[in-house]
Amino acid sequence: MYRKKIILFILLIAAVLSPLDFYIVNLALTAIQQDLHAEPASLQMIVSFYTAAYAVFQITGGRLGDLMGRKRMFLCGLFGFITASLICGCAPDTTVLIAGRVLQGIAGAIMAPQVLAIIQVVYTPEEKIRVMGYYSFTFGLAAVLGQLLGGLLIAMNIAGLGWKVIFLINVPIGIVALIAGLKYLPEHKSEQQGPIDWLGICLLSACLLLVIYPLTCGFDLYWPLRIKVMLGMSIPVLLLFFWYENRLMQRGRTPLIDMRILRYPQLAGGIGTAFLFYTSGIFYLALGLFLQNGLHWQAMQAGLAIIPFGLGFLICSLAAASITRYIGDRILLLGISLYAAGFTLMIAALWQPAGQSGILFYVGLWVAGMGMGFTLSSIVRISLNGIPQAFIGLGSGLINFALQIGSALGVALIGQVFFDVAAGNNYAIAFRETLMVVVVLLLLALVPGYRLVRKQAAVKKGQA
């Protein structure tokens, strides 16, 4: 039992590092912008390229763990994350910082799938219920710590490092987990072996690069021909990827994505819901810039402002299991609705005269956090219910992939709305209009979400 507690401690440290970095960087963008004289497109790339790389290599990371060992790939991913954090913390310009963020995303994606895989091997079915509760809780914790810790570290300006310390703090934490992991983590490989689909990895990565880069930089570069060509090329590359994956299946080889998984409509509904839901990732970037550049708050003040959101996230993540006993899978629709309602309250607050919107704004943050807690704790579980065991790992990867790509595209596309309006120092208006776009997308997410819940009700009825 003592060894299992240590293993859980190691896994949760690793699980919290990647989402923590997402939240903490959003608060540091103003400091990065001032220190490195970064353009808006560079700020977007610092966020979106990390999430894109993290998404692209989720499936690859899981596959490498199958073939080369969970412990080995976990430690490789953790070492890579430590190294990439060091690169980011020493970056002299935005080019190096963006490159470091891409490496962080890749390393995090190699590490993350192994966490769930090791949990499946080490813990009994009864223990997994409690362990998975802790695992979900870490994402809410990351939302709170990312804002508070980011604001505190920047305000303290340790050794004159400024924003760089938010990356360097990962190094000692990661080293502790790395040393403990070498000693305590068990090794395990999947019984099903096969070659790695390297060409599939390259094609999928190229497709996403051809989409993310133009959407992030196209507006600032005034859409030159090369940007349009890149965006147009993403479609044939995607079609080539699907053709190649099907060809591998026909030859009896193992593709990166087994297309047979798309036969399950509940998974397709989950992917669509996850994608639309997580386009709201622009909220974190826009909130930090609005509070610091628009209201001229210090980083620590901005970090404290997110507390209502984080507390709602934490509490509802833990309460989701109990609520599900009463309303079933409809908790997903409740979560999305609360998330949209929270942003709507914040929009209403931003229409109020200055100094009269504080309480309503913070209530909106609280309600939005509740919605995030209910949704993230349920969407993967609901989407994978009824999926054969052979496809569970791939299905989890696809849902996480949809979440991360939704976030990256949200930052790239909706971010343009924010930066275009904020160009005249209209940060309050820019934040309000950004939230309005996000609310519309969340309402759209209710459509596949509703179909997903209905499909799951039919699946459970068939299983009864």
Short mmCIF file of C-alpha atoms in Angstrom, two decimals:
data_model
loop_
_atom_site.label_atom_id
_atom_site.label_comp_id
_atom_site.label_asym_id
_atom_site.label_seq_id
_atom_site.Cartn_x
_atom_site.Cartn_y
_atom_site.Cartn_z
CA MET A 1 0.00 0.00 0.00
CA TYR A 2 2.87 2.38 0.83
CA ARG A 3 4.43 1.76 -2.58
CA LYS A 4 1.09 2.44 -4.32
CA LYS A 5 0.82 5.79 -2.55
CA ILE A 6 4.27 6.78 -3.78
CA ILE A 7 3.38 5.69 -7.32
CA LEU A 8 0.20 7.77 -7.16
CA PHE A 9 2.17 10.77 -5.95
CA ILE A 10 4.58 10.44 -8.89
CA LEU A 11 1.77 10.06 -11.42
CA LEU A 12 -0.20 13.03 -10.11
CA ILE A 13 2.86 15.28 -10.23
CA ALA A 14 3.28 14.34 -13.89
CA ALA A 15 -0.44 14.71 -14.58
CA VAL A 16 -0.53 18.24 -13.18
CA LEU A 17 2.59 19.56 -14.96
CA SER A 18 1.12 19.86 -18.47
CA PRO A 19 -2.19 21.61 -17.61
CA LEU A 20 -0.39 23.71 -15.00
CA ASP A 21 1.93 25.04 -17.70
CA PHE A 22 -1.06 25.95 -19.86
CA TYR A 23 -2.69 28.05 -17.12
CA ILE A 24 0.48 29.59 -15.72
CA VAL A 25 1.73 30.81 -19.10
CA ASN A 26 -1.49 32.69 -19.84
CA LEU A 27 -0.90 34.89 -16.81
CA ALA A 28 2.71 35.56 -17.82
CA LEU A 29 1.93 36.70 -21.37
CA THR A 30 1.96 40.40 -20.48
CA ALA A 31 5.38 40.10 -18.86
CA ILE A 32 6.67 38.06 -21.83
CA GLN A 33 5.27 40.64 -24.26
CA GLN A 34 7.02 43.49 -22.47
CA ASP A 35 10.36 41.72 -21.96
CA LEU A 36 10.72 40.12 -25.41
CA HIS A 37 8.76 42.79 -27.33
CA ALA A 38 6.52 40.02 -28.63
CA GLU A 39 3.93 40.60 -31.33
CA PRO A 40 0.33 39.38 -30.78
CA ALA A 41 0.92 36.49 -33.22
CA SER A 42 3.92 35.36 -31.16
CA LEU A 43 1.84 35.39 -27.96
CA GLN A 44 -0.79 33.26 -29.66
CA MET A 45 1.88 30.82 -30.88
CA ILE A 46 3.34 30.51 -27.38
CA VAL A 47 -0.07 29.18 -26.30
CA SER A 48 -1.47 27.46 -29.39
CA PHE A 49 1.71 25.70 -30.56
CA TYR A 50 2.05 24.08 -27.14
CA THR A 51 -1.51 22.79 -27.17
CA ALA A 52 -1.24 21.71 -30.81
CA ALA A 53 1.95 19.71 -30.18
CA TYR A 54 0.42 18.22 -27.05
CA ALA A 55 -2.62 17.15 -29.08
CA VAL A 56 -0.77 15.76 -32.09
CA PHE A 57 1.44 13.42 -30.09
CA GLN A 58 -1.15 12.13 -27.61
CA ILE A 59 -1.93 9.11 -29.77
CA THR A 60 1.73 8.62 -30.66
CA GLY A 61 2.72 8.75 -26.99
CA GLY A 62 0.23 6.04 -26.12
CA ARG A 63 1.43 3.85 -28.97
CA LEU A 64 5.08 4.23 -27.94
CA GLY A 65 4.16 3.14 -24.43
CA ASP A 66 2.50 0.01 -25.84
CA LEU A 67 5.61 -0.95 -27.79
CA MET A 68 8.50 0.27 -25.65
CA GLY A 69 7.17 0.12 -22.10
CA ARG A 70 5.03 2.46 -20.00
CA LYS A 71 7.68 3.29 -17.42
CA ARG A 72 10.35 3.92 -20.03
CA MET A 73 8.20 6.31 -22.05
CA PHE A 74 6.88 8.02 -18.93
CA LEU A 75 10.42 8.78 -17.81
CA CYS A 76 11.46 9.83 -21.32
CA GLY A 77 8.51 12.20 -21.54
CA LEU A 78 9.19 13.60 -18.07
CA PHE A 79 12.89 14.13 -18.87
CA GLY A 80 11.93 15.84 -22.13
CA PHE A 81 9.48 18.11 -20.29
CA ILE A 82 12.17 19.11 -17.79
CA THR A 83 14.63 19.86 -20.61
CA ALA A 84 12.07 21.85 -22.62
CA SER A 85 11.15 23.86 -19.51
CA LEU A 86 14.82 24.73 -19.07
CA ILE A 87 14.98 25.90 -22.70
CA CYS A 88 11.89 28.09 -22.20
CA GLY A 89 13.30 29.52 -18.97
CA CYS A 90 16.53 30.51 -20.72
CA ALA A 91 14.91 31.73 -23.96
CA PRO A 92 16.46 35.03 -25.21
CA ASP A 93 13.69 35.69 -27.76
CA THR A 94 10.25 34.52 -28.84
CA THR A 95 11.63 32.12 -31.47
CA VAL A 96 13.46 30.05 -28.88
CA LEU A 97 10.55 30.30 -26.46
CA ILE A 98 8.07 29.03 -29.07
CA ALA A 99 10.44 26.16 -29.97
CA GLY A 100 10.72 25.27 -26.29
CA ARG A 101 6.95 25.31 -25.96
CA VAL A 102 6.59 22.91 -28.89
CA LEU A 103 9.09 20.55 -27.23
CA GLN A 104 7.16 20.86 -23.97
CA GLY A 105 3.98 19.86 -25.77
CA ILE A 106 5.59 16.83 -27.41
CA ALA A 107 7.18 15.66 -24.15
CA GLY A 108 3.93 16.17 -22.23
CA ALA A 109 2.03 14.14 -24.83
CA ILE A 110 4.51 11.27 -24.53
CA MET A 111 4.21 11.34 -20.73
CA ALA A 112 0.46 11.83 -20.28
CA PRO A 113 -0.90 8.58 -21.80
CA GLN A 114 1.41 6.52 -19.62
CA VAL A 115 -0.17 7.97 -16.46
CA LEU A 116 -3.57 6.42 -17.19
CA ALA A 117 -1.98 3.21 -18.46
CA ILE A 118 0.07 2.74 -15.27
CA ILE A 119 -3.02 3.42 -13.16
CA GLN A 120 -4.83 0.62 -15.01
CA VAL A 121 -2.00 -1.81 -14.24
CA VAL A 122 -1.16 -0.92 -10.64
CA TYR A 123 -4.53 -0.39 -8.96
CA THR A 124 -7.48 -2.71 -8.34
CA PRO A 125 -10.95 -1.82 -9.72
CA GLU A 126 -12.02 -0.58 -6.27
CA GLU A 127 -8.88 1.55 -5.91
CA LYS A 128 -9.28 3.03 -9.40
CA ILE A 129 -12.50 4.82 -8.43
CA ARG A 130 -10.67 6.81 -5.79
CA VAL A 131 -7.49 7.22 -7.84
CA MET A 132 -9.35 8.54 -10.88
CA GLY A 133 -11.11 11.03 -8.62
CA TYR A 134 -7.72 12.36 -7.58
CA TYR A 135 -6.60 12.36 -11.21
CA SER A 136 -9.55 14.54 -12.30
CA PHE A 137 -9.01 16.78 -9.29
CA THR A 138 -5.48 17.62 -10.50
CA PHE A 139 -6.85 19.54 -13.50
CA GLY A 140 -8.93 21.78 -11.26
CA LEU A 141 -5.91 22.19 -9.02
CA ALA A 142 -3.85 23.21 -12.05
CA ALA A 143 -6.38 25.94 -12.87
CA VAL A 144 -6.03 27.41 -9.38
CA LEU A 145 -2.30 26.93 -8.91
CA GLY A 146 -1.51 28.05 -12.46
CA GLN A 147 -3.02 31.48 -11.85
CA LEU A 148 -1.95 31.95 -8.22
CA LEU A 149 1.53 30.51 -8.60
CA GLY A 150 2.10 32.40 -11.84
CA GLY A 151 1.10 35.70 -10.29
CA LEU A 152 3.13 35.05 -7.14
CA LEU A 153 6.31 34.02 -8.96
CA ILE A 154 6.19 36.98 -11.33
CA ALA A 155 5.49 39.41 -8.47
CA MET A 156 8.38 37.99 -6.42
CA ASN A 157 10.76 38.32 -9.39
CA ILE A 158 13.06 35.66 -7.95
CA ALA A 159 16.74 36.38 -8.74
CA GLY A 160 15.57 38.96 -11.29
CA LEU A 161 14.32 36.19 -13.58
CA GLY A 162 10.86 37.70 -14.05
CA TRP A 163 8.55 35.50 -16.15
CA LYS A 164 11.30 32.92 -16.78
CA VAL A 165 10.89 31.43 -13.31
CA ILE A 166 7.45 30.03 -14.26
CA PHE A 167 9.26 27.57 -16.55
CA LEU A 168 12.31 26.98 -14.38
CA ILE A 169 10.12 25.92 -11.44
CA ASN A 170 9.26 22.78 -13.42
CA VAL A 171 12.88 21.62 -13.31
CA PRO A 172 13.26 20.76 -9.56
CA ILE A 173 9.70 19.40 -9.37
CA GLY A 174 10.26 17.22 -12.42
CA ILE A 175 13.62 15.95 -11.15
CA VAL A 176 12.00 14.77 -7.89
CA ALA A 177 9.36 12.84 -9.87
CA LEU A 178 12.01 11.48 -12.25
CA ILE A 179 14.20 10.08 -9.46
CA ALA A 180 11.21 8.60 -7.63
CA GLY A 181 9.86 7.15 -10.89
CA LEU A 182 13.13 5.37 -11.64
CA LYS A 183 12.89 3.57 -8.31
CA TYR A 184 9.19 2.92 -7.78
CA LEU A 185 7.32 2.75 -11.09
CA PRO A 186 6.68 -0.75 -12.52
CA GLU A 187 7.44 -1.58 -16.16
CA HIS A 188 4.70 -2.90 -18.40
CA LYS A 189 4.17 -3.44 -22.13
CA SER A 190 1.08 -4.28 -24.13
CA GLU A 191 0.82 -7.88 -25.31
CA GLN A 192 -0.23 -6.60 -28.73
CA GLN A 193 2.93 -5.56 -30.55
CA GLY A 194 3.46 -3.99 -33.95
CA PRO A 195 5.58 -1.41 -35.82
CA ILE A 196 5.14 2.30 -35.18
CA ASP A 197 3.27 4.17 -37.92
CA TRP A 198 5.91 6.86 -38.40
CA LEU A 199 4.51 8.05 -41.73
CA GLY A 200 1.06 8.44 -40.18
CA ILE A 201 2.59 10.50 -37.37
CA CYS A 202 4.35 12.75 -39.90
CA LEU A 203 1.25 13.20 -42.07
CA LEU A 204 -1.00 14.08 -39.12
CA SER A 205 1.59 16.47 -37.69
CA ALA A 206 2.04 18.15 -41.07
CA CYS A 207 -1.71 18.55 -41.50
CA LEU A 208 -2.10 20.29 -38.15
CA LEU A 209 0.91 22.54 -38.78
CA LEU A 210 -0.63 23.57 -42.12
CA VAL A 211 -3.77 24.59 -40.24
CA ILE A 212 -2.47 26.13 -37.01
CA TYR A 213 0.32 28.30 -38.45
CA PRO A 214 -1.82 30.09 -41.08
CA LEU A 215 -4.69 30.67 -38.65
CA THR A 216 -2.29 32.08 -36.07
CA CYS A 217 -0.15 34.27 -38.32
CA GLY A 218 -2.36 34.93 -41.36
CA PHE A 219 -4.08 38.04 -40.00
CA ASP A 220 -0.87 39.77 -38.91
CA LEU A 221 0.84 38.96 -42.22
CA TYR A 222 -2.21 40.13 -44.21
CA TRP A 223 -2.70 36.70 -45.73
CA PRO A 224 0.13 36.43 -48.29
CA LEU A 225 -0.10 33.74 -50.96
CA ARG A 226 2.17 31.28 -49.10
CA ILE A 227 -0.14 31.36 -46.05
CA LYS A 228 -3.19 30.68 -48.21
CA VAL A 229 -1.37 27.83 -49.97
CA MET A 230 -0.42 26.28 -46.62
CA LEU A 231 -4.00 26.40 -45.39
CA GLY A 232 -5.26 24.92 -48.66
CA MET A 233 -2.69 22.12 -48.55
CA SER A 234 -4.01 20.92 -45.19
CA ILE A 235 -7.03 19.32 -46.89
CA PRO A 236 -5.14 17.05 -49.33
CA VAL A 237 -2.64 16.13 -46.59
CA LEU A 238 -5.53 15.13 -44.31
CA LEU A 239 -7.09 13.06 -47.10
CA LEU A 240 -3.71 11.44 -47.74
CA PHE A 241 -3.46 10.59 -44.05
CA PHE A 242 -6.85 8.88 -44.04
CA TRP A 243 -6.03 7.02 -47.27
CA TYR A 244 -2.71 5.79 -45.89
CA GLU A 245 -4.24 4.68 -42.59
CA ASN A 246 -6.92 2.68 -44.43
CA ARG A 247 -4.26 1.13 -46.65
CA LEU A 248 -2.30 -0.03 -43.60
CA MET A 249 -5.44 -1.66 -42.21
CA GLN A 250 -6.13 -3.45 -45.49
CA ARG A 251 -2.61 -4.86 -45.42
CA GLY A 252 -3.09 -6.14 -41.88
CA ARG A 253 -0.67 -3.64 -40.32
CA THR A 254 -1.26 -1.37 -37.33
CA PRO A 255 -2.15 2.24 -38.23
CA LEU A 256 -1.75 5.25 -35.99
CA ILE A 257 -5.57 5.60 -35.95
CA ASP A 258 -7.65 2.48 -36.52
CA MET A 259 -10.52 3.84 -38.60
CA ARG A 260 -12.89 1.16 -37.34
CA ILE A 261 -13.26 3.19 -34.17
CA LEU A 262 -15.24 5.78 -36.13
CA ARG A 263 -18.06 3.23 -36.47
CA TYR A 264 -19.13 4.06 -32.92
CA PRO A 265 -21.39 7.15 -33.13
CA GLN A 266 -21.08 7.97 -29.42
CA LEU A 267 -17.35 8.51 -29.87
CA ALA A 268 -17.92 10.79 -32.87
CA GLY A 269 -20.42 12.76 -30.77
CA GLY A 270 -17.90 12.99 -27.95
CA ILE A 271 -15.18 14.25 -30.30
CA GLY A 272 -17.47 16.97 -31.70
CA THR A 273 -18.64 18.03 -28.25
CA ALA A 274 -15.09 18.09 -26.87
CA PHE A 275 -13.81 20.13 -29.80
CA LEU A 276 -16.49 22.82 -29.57
CA PHE A 277 -16.36 22.92 -25.78
CA TYR A 278 -12.62 23.50 -25.59
CA THR A 279 -12.50 26.30 -28.16
CA SER A 280 -13.14 28.29 -24.98
CA GLY A 281 -9.39 27.97 -24.28
CA ILE A 282 -9.02 31.58 -25.50
CA PHE A 283 -10.81 32.64 -22.28
CA TYR A 284 -7.70 32.10 -20.14
CA LEU A 285 -5.43 34.10 -22.46
CA ALA A 286 -7.96 36.91 -22.89
CA LEU A 287 -8.75 37.14 -19.15
CA GLY A 288 -5.09 37.57 -18.19
CA LEU A 289 -4.51 40.28 -20.81
CA PHE A 290 -7.77 42.08 -19.95
CA LEU A 291 -6.95 42.24 -16.24
CA GLN A 292 -3.31 43.26 -16.70
CA ASN A 293 -3.36 45.40 -19.85
CA GLY A 294 -6.94 46.66 -19.66
CA LEU A 295 -7.40 47.18 -15.93
CA HIS A 296 -3.65 47.58 -15.25
CA TRP A 297 -3.65 45.00 -12.47
CA GLN A 298 -0.45 43.44 -11.22
CA ALA A 299 0.18 39.79 -12.05
CA MET A 300 -0.60 38.74 -8.49
CA GLN A 301 -3.94 40.57 -8.53
CA ALA A 302 -4.83 38.89 -11.81
CA GLY A 303 -3.89 35.52 -10.32
CA LEU A 304 -6.17 36.05 -7.33
CA ALA A 305 -9.06 37.00 -9.61
CA ILE A 306 -9.30 33.46 -11.00
CA ILE A 307 -9.89 31.92 -7.54
CA PRO A 308 -13.71 31.75 -7.92
CA PHE A 309 -13.32 29.90 -11.21
CA GLY A 310 -10.78 27.48 -9.76
CA LEU A 311 -12.82 26.76 -6.64
CA GLY A 312 -15.91 26.03 -8.73
CA PHE A 313 -13.78 23.74 -10.89
CA LEU A 314 -12.30 21.90 -7.89
CA ILE A 315 -15.54 21.41 -5.98
CA CYS A 316 -17.61 20.24 -8.95
CA SER A 317 -14.87 17.88 -10.16
CA LEU A 318 -15.12 16.07 -6.83
CA ALA A 319 -18.91 16.33 -6.65
CA ALA A 320 -19.52 15.04 -10.18
CA ALA A 321 -19.73 11.39 -9.15
CA SER A 322 -22.43 12.12 -6.57
CA ILE A 323 -24.42 14.35 -8.94
CA THR A 324 -24.25 11.67 -11.65
CA ARG A 325 -26.12 9.24 -9.39
CA TYR A 326 -29.14 11.56 -9.57
CA ILE A 327 -29.12 12.93 -13.13
CA GLY A 328 -27.01 10.37 -14.98
CA ASP A 329 -25.15 11.36 -18.14
CA ARG A 330 -27.14 14.59 -18.37
CA ILE A 331 -24.41 16.01 -16.15
CA LEU A 332 -22.55 16.71 -19.39
CA LEU A 333 -25.32 19.00 -20.63
CA LEU A 334 -25.52 20.62 -17.19
CA GLY A 335 -21.79 21.32 -17.28
CA ILE A 336 -21.79 22.91 -20.74
CA SER A 337 -24.87 24.97 -19.86
CA LEU A 338 -23.29 26.26 -16.64
CA TYR A 339 -20.08 27.09 -18.49
CA ALA A 340 -22.03 29.17 -21.04
CA ALA A 341 -24.16 30.74 -18.28
CA GLY A 342 -21.05 31.80 -16.36
CA PHE A 343 -19.60 33.54 -19.40
CA THR A 344 -22.98 35.18 -20.07
CA LEU A 345 -22.95 36.64 -16.55
CA MET A 346 -19.44 37.96 -17.16
CA ILE A 347 -20.61 39.58 -20.42
CA ALA A 348 -23.46 41.24 -18.52
CA ALA A 349 -20.97 42.47 -15.91
CA LEU A 350 -18.78 44.02 -18.59
CA TRP A 351 -21.77 46.04 -19.84
CA GLN A 352 -22.09 47.66 -16.40
CA PRO A 353 -20.42 51.00 -15.57
CA ALA A 354 -16.93 50.75 -14.15
CA GLY A 355 -16.91 49.86 -10.47
CA GLN A 356 -20.40 48.33 -10.49
CA SER A 357 -19.70 44.95 -12.10
CA GLY A 358 -17.39 43.26 -9.60
CA ILE A 359 -19.77 40.87 -7.83
CA LEU A 360 -21.55 39.78 -11.02
CA PHE A 361 -18.19 39.22 -12.75
CA TYR A 362 -16.93 36.95 -9.97
CA VAL A 363 -20.24 35.07 -9.80
CA GLY A 364 -19.83 34.44 -13.52
CA LEU A 365 -16.32 33.09 -12.93
CA TRP A 366 -17.66 30.78 -10.20
CA VAL A 367 -20.48 29.43 -12.38
CA ALA A 368 -18.14 28.93 -15.35
CA GLY A 369 -15.74 26.99 -13.11
CA MET A 370 -18.60 24.75 -11.98
CA GLY A 371 -19.45 24.04 -15.60
CA MET A 372 -15.86 23.17 -16.42
CA GLY A 373 -15.65 20.80 -13.45
CA PHE A 374 -18.81 18.89 -14.39
CA THR A 375 -17.93 18.70 -18.09
CA LEU A 376 -14.31 17.56 -17.91
CA SER A 377 -15.14 14.92 -15.31
CA SER A 378 -17.79 13.36 -17.55
CA ILE A 379 -17.07 13.85 -21.24
CA VAL A 380 -14.41 11.15 -21.65
CA ARG A 381 -16.33 8.63 -19.54
CA ILE A 382 -19.57 9.15 -21.46
CA SER A 383 -17.92 9.13 -24.89
CA LEU A 384 -16.15 5.82 -24.24
CA ASN A 385 -19.08 3.97 -22.69
CA GLY A 386 -19.89 0.99 -24.91
CA ILE A 387 -16.60 1.20 -26.86
CA PRO A 388 -14.82 -2.20 -27.05
CA GLN A 389 -11.83 -2.62 -24.75
CA ALA A 390 -9.48 -2.90 -27.74
CA PHE A 391 -10.31 0.70 -28.70
CA ILE A 392 -10.36 2.33 -25.24
CA GLY A 393 -6.81 3.71 -25.41
CA LEU A 394 -7.25 5.08 -28.91
CA GLY A 395 -10.65 6.51 -28.04
CA SER A 396 -9.22 8.33 -25.00
CA GLY A 397 -6.46 9.72 -27.18
CA LEU A 398 -8.94 10.98 -29.76
CA ILE A 399 -11.08 12.74 -27.13
CA ASN A 400 -8.00 14.40 -25.61
CA PHE A 401 -6.84 15.23 -29.12
CA ALA A 402 -10.16 16.97 -29.85
CA LEU A 403 -9.96 18.94 -26.59
CA GLN A 404 -6.46 20.19 -27.28
CA ILE A 405 -7.00 21.02 -30.94
CA GLY A 406 -10.20 22.85 -30.03
CA SER A 407 -8.19 24.90 -27.55
CA ALA A 408 -5.43 25.63 -30.07
CA LEU A 409 -7.87 26.70 -32.79
CA GLY A 410 -9.83 28.76 -30.28
CA VAL A 411 -6.70 30.70 -29.39
CA ALA A 412 -5.77 31.08 -33.07
CA LEU A 413 -9.16 32.10 -34.47
CA ILE A 414 -11.05 33.77 -31.62
CA GLY A 415 -7.76 35.29 -30.50
CA GLN A 416 -7.84 37.39 -33.65
CA VAL A 417 -11.16 38.88 -32.54
CA PHE A 418 -9.64 39.79 -29.19
CA PHE A 419 -6.40 41.28 -30.52
CA ASP A 420 -8.07 43.19 -33.36
CA VAL A 421 -10.52 44.90 -31.00
CA ALA A 422 -7.91 45.39 -28.26
CA ALA A 423 -5.55 47.11 -30.72
CA GLY A 424 -7.12 50.46 -29.75
CA ASN A 425 -6.62 49.70 -26.05
CA ASN A 426 -10.25 48.53 -25.86
CA TYR A 427 -9.52 45.49 -23.71
CA ALA A 428 -12.90 45.42 -21.96
CA ILE A 429 -14.76 45.46 -25.28
CA ALA A 430 -12.36 42.90 -26.74
CA PHE A 431 -12.84 40.54 -23.79
CA ARG A 432 -16.61 40.96 -23.92
CA GLU A 433 -16.81 40.19 -27.65
CA THR A 434 -14.49 37.22 -27.21
CA LEU A 435 -16.79 35.79 -24.55
CA MET A 436 -19.79 36.33 -26.83
CA VAL A 437 -18.16 34.20 -29.54
CA VAL A 438 -17.30 31.52 -26.97
CA VAL A 439 -20.90 31.40 -25.68
CA VAL A 440 -22.20 30.83 -29.21
CA LEU A 441 -19.76 27.93 -29.67
CA LEU A 442 -20.77 26.43 -26.33
CA LEU A 443 -24.43 26.56 -27.33
CA LEU A 444 -23.46 24.75 -30.52
CA ALA A 445 -21.65 22.15 -28.39
CA LEU A 446 -24.95 21.31 -26.73
CA VAL A 447 -26.21 19.86 -30.04
CA PRO A 448 -23.71 16.97 -30.33
CA GLY A 449 -23.72 16.78 -26.52
CA TYR A 450 -27.46 16.15 -26.47
CA ARG A 451 -27.14 13.50 -29.18
CA LEU A 452 -24.29 11.89 -27.25
CA VAL A 453 -26.36 11.65 -24.07
CA ARG A 454 -29.30 10.15 -26.01
CA LYS A 455 -26.99 7.64 -27.70
CA GLN A 456 -25.56 6.58 -24.37
CA ALA A 457 -29.06 6.10 -22.95
CA ALA A 458 -29.78 3.77 -25.87
CA VAL A 459 -26.48 1.90 -25.33
CA LYS A 460 -27.21 1.40 -21.63
CA LYS A 461 -30.75 0.27 -22.40
CA GLY A 462 -29.35 -2.29 -24.82
CA GLN A 463 -26.88 -3.52 -22.22
CA ALA A 464 -29.58 -3.89 -19.55
#
